Structure formats: structure tokens, C-alpha cells
Coordinates of N, CA and C in Angstrom, one line a residue:
M1 N -11.5 15.4 2.9 CA -10.5 14.9 2.3 C -10.1 14.0 3.5
A2 N -8.8 12.9 3.1 CA -8.2 12.1 4.5 C -6.8 12.2 4.4
T3 N -6.8 12.1 5.7 CA -5.3 13.0 5.8 C -4.9 11.4 5.5
K4 N -3.2 11.8 4.1 CA -2.6 10.4 4.4 C -1.5 10.5 5.0
I5 N -1.6 9.4 6.1 CA -0.2 9.4 7.1 C 0.6 8.2 7.0
T6 N 1.1 7.8 5.5 CA 2.7 6.6 5.9 C 2.5 6.9 4.6
K7 N 3.7 6.5 4.2 CA 4.5 7.2 3.3 C 4.6 5.5 2.5
K8 N 4.1 4.5 2.1 CA 4.4 3.6 1.6 C 4.0 4.1 0.3
K9 N 4.8 3.5 -0.5 CA 4.3 3.3 -2.5 C 4.3 2.4 -3.1
P10 N 3.8 2.1 -4.2 CA 3.4 1.0 -4.6 C 4.9 0.1 -5.2
L11 N 5.6 -1.2 -4.3 CA 7.0 -1.6 -4.8 C 6.7 -2.3 -6.7
V12 N 7.9 -2.0 -7.8 CA 7.7 -2.1 -9.1 C 8.5 -2.7 -8.6
G13 N 8.5 -3.9 -9.9 CA 9.3 -5.4 -10.5 C 8.3 -5.2 -11.7
N14 N 9.7 -6.8 -11.9 CA 9.2 -7.9 -13.4 C 8.4 -8.7 -12.5
K15 N 7.8 -9.1 -13.8 CA 7.3 -10.6 -13.2 C 7.2 -11.2 -14.8
V16 N 8.3 -12.5 -14.4 CA 9.2 -13.5 -15.3 C 8.7 -14.8 -15.8
S17 N 8.3 -14.7 -16.7 CA 7.3 -15.7 -18.0 C 8.5 -17.2 -17.3
H18 N 7.7 -18.4 -17.9 CA 8.4 -19.7 -18.1 C 9.8 -19.7 -19.1
S19 N 9.1 -18.6 -20.6 CA 10.5 -18.1 -21.5 C 10.7 -17.3 -20.7
H20 N 11.1 -16.7 -19.5 CA 12.1 -15.8 -19.0 C 11.6 -14.3 -19.4
R21 N 10.3 -14.3 -20.3 CA 9.7 -12.7 -20.6 C 9.9 -12.0 -19.8
C22 N 9.8 -10.1 -19.4 CA 9.9 -10.0 -18.2 C 8.4 -8.9 -18.9
T23 N 7.5 -8.2 -18.1 CA 7.5 -7.6 -17.5 C 6.7 -6.8 -16.9
K24 N 6.7 -5.5 -16.3 CA 6.7 -5.0 -15.3 C 5.6 -4.8 -14.6
T25 N 5.8 -5.1 -13.2 CA 4.5 -4.9 -13.0 C 4.4 -4.4 -11.4
K26 N 3.3 -4.2 -11.0 CA 3.2 -3.2 -9.5 C 2.5 -3.5 -8.3
Q27 N 3.3 -4.1 -7.3 CA 2.6 -4.2 -6.2 C 2.0 -3.3 -4.9
K28 N 0.5 -2.5 -5.2 CA 0.2 -1.7 -4.4 C -0.4 -2.1 -2.9
P29 N 0.2 -1.0 -1.8 CA 0.0 -1.1 -0.5 C -0.9 -1.4 -0.5
N30 N -1.3 -1.8 0.8 CA -2.7 -2.5 1.6 C -3.3 -1.1 2.6
L31 N -3.9 0.1 1.4 CA -4.1 1.4 2.6 C -6.2 1.2 2.7
Q32 N -5.7 1.5 3.9 CA -7.4 1.5 4.8 C -7.6 3.1 5.2
K33 N -8.9 3.3 5.3 CA -9.6 4.7 5.4 C -10.4 4.2 7.0
K34 N -9.3 5.1 7.7 CA -10.3 5.2 9.2 C -10.5 6.4 9.2
T35 N -11.0 6.4 11.0 CA -10.9 7.4 11.5 C -10.8 7.4 13.2
I36 N -9.7 8.4 13.6 CA -9.1 8.8 14.9 C -9.8 9.8 14.5
N37 N -10.2 10.1 16.8 CA -10.5 10.5 16.8 C -11.6 12.1 15.7
G38 N -12.5 11.3 15.1 CA -13.5 11.7 14.6 C -12.9 12.1 13.2
Q39 N -11.5 12.0 12.5 CA -10.7 12.3 11.8 C -10.1 11.4 10.6
K40 N -10.4 11.8 9.9 CA -10.3 10.6 8.5 C -8.9 10.7 8.4
V41 N -8.6 10.0 8.5 CA -6.9 9.6 8.4 C -7.2 7.9 7.2
I42 N -5.4 8.4 5.8 CA -5.4 7.1 5.5 C -4.2 6.0 5.9
T43 N -4.5 5.0 6.1 CA -2.8 4.0 6.6 C -2.9 2.7 6.2
S44 N -1.9 2.3 6.1 CA -1.9 0.8 6.1 C -2.1 0.3 6.8
A45 N -2.8 -1.1 6.4 CA -3.7 -1.7 6.9 C -2.7 -2.5 8.1
R46 N -1.1 -2.8 8.0 CA 0.0 -2.6 9.2 C -0.2 -1.9 10.7
E47 N 0.3 -0.6 9.8 CA 0.3 0.6 10.9 C -1.5 0.5 11.5
A48 N -2.4 0.4 10.9 CA -3.8 0.4 12.2 C -3.6 -0.7 12.5
K49 N -3.1 -2.1 12.4 CA -3.9 -3.3 13.7 C -2.3 -3.0 14.8
T50 N -1.5 -1.6 14.0 CA -0.5 -1.3 15.4 C -0.9 -0.3 16.0
L51 N -1.7 0.7 16.0 CA -2.3 1.8 16.3 C -3.1 0.7 17.3
G52 N -4.2 -0.1 16.8 CA -4.7 -0.6 17.6 C -6.2 0.5 17.2
I53 N -6.4 0.0 15.8 CA -7.8 0.9 15.5 C -8.3 -0.3 15.1

């Protein structure tokens, strides 16, 4: 099992049509499974880029 080191959660909002009808929508974070020093971790793509993985 990979260890999760990010605290990111999906963004929740409304998708608004031309007739202004609102429906709920989610934007999921870009989570990646990476290996650091032989340990599997789950990070966001931006954090992986910052860590240089």
C-alpha cells in the first residue's frame, strides 16, 4: 500500500449551462504513484515536480 503524502481533495462546484441550469461537478487532483527510496508514495503531479522525482 502506498503512503499518501498530499492533502489535496477534489474541488466541488457547479457546472452552469447556457440556460443557467446548475449541476454539481468535481475536479479531481492529479495524483501519481511514485517510488522514493524504495517506498511507494502518492503525491500530486506538482509536488512530484517540486521534489524532482
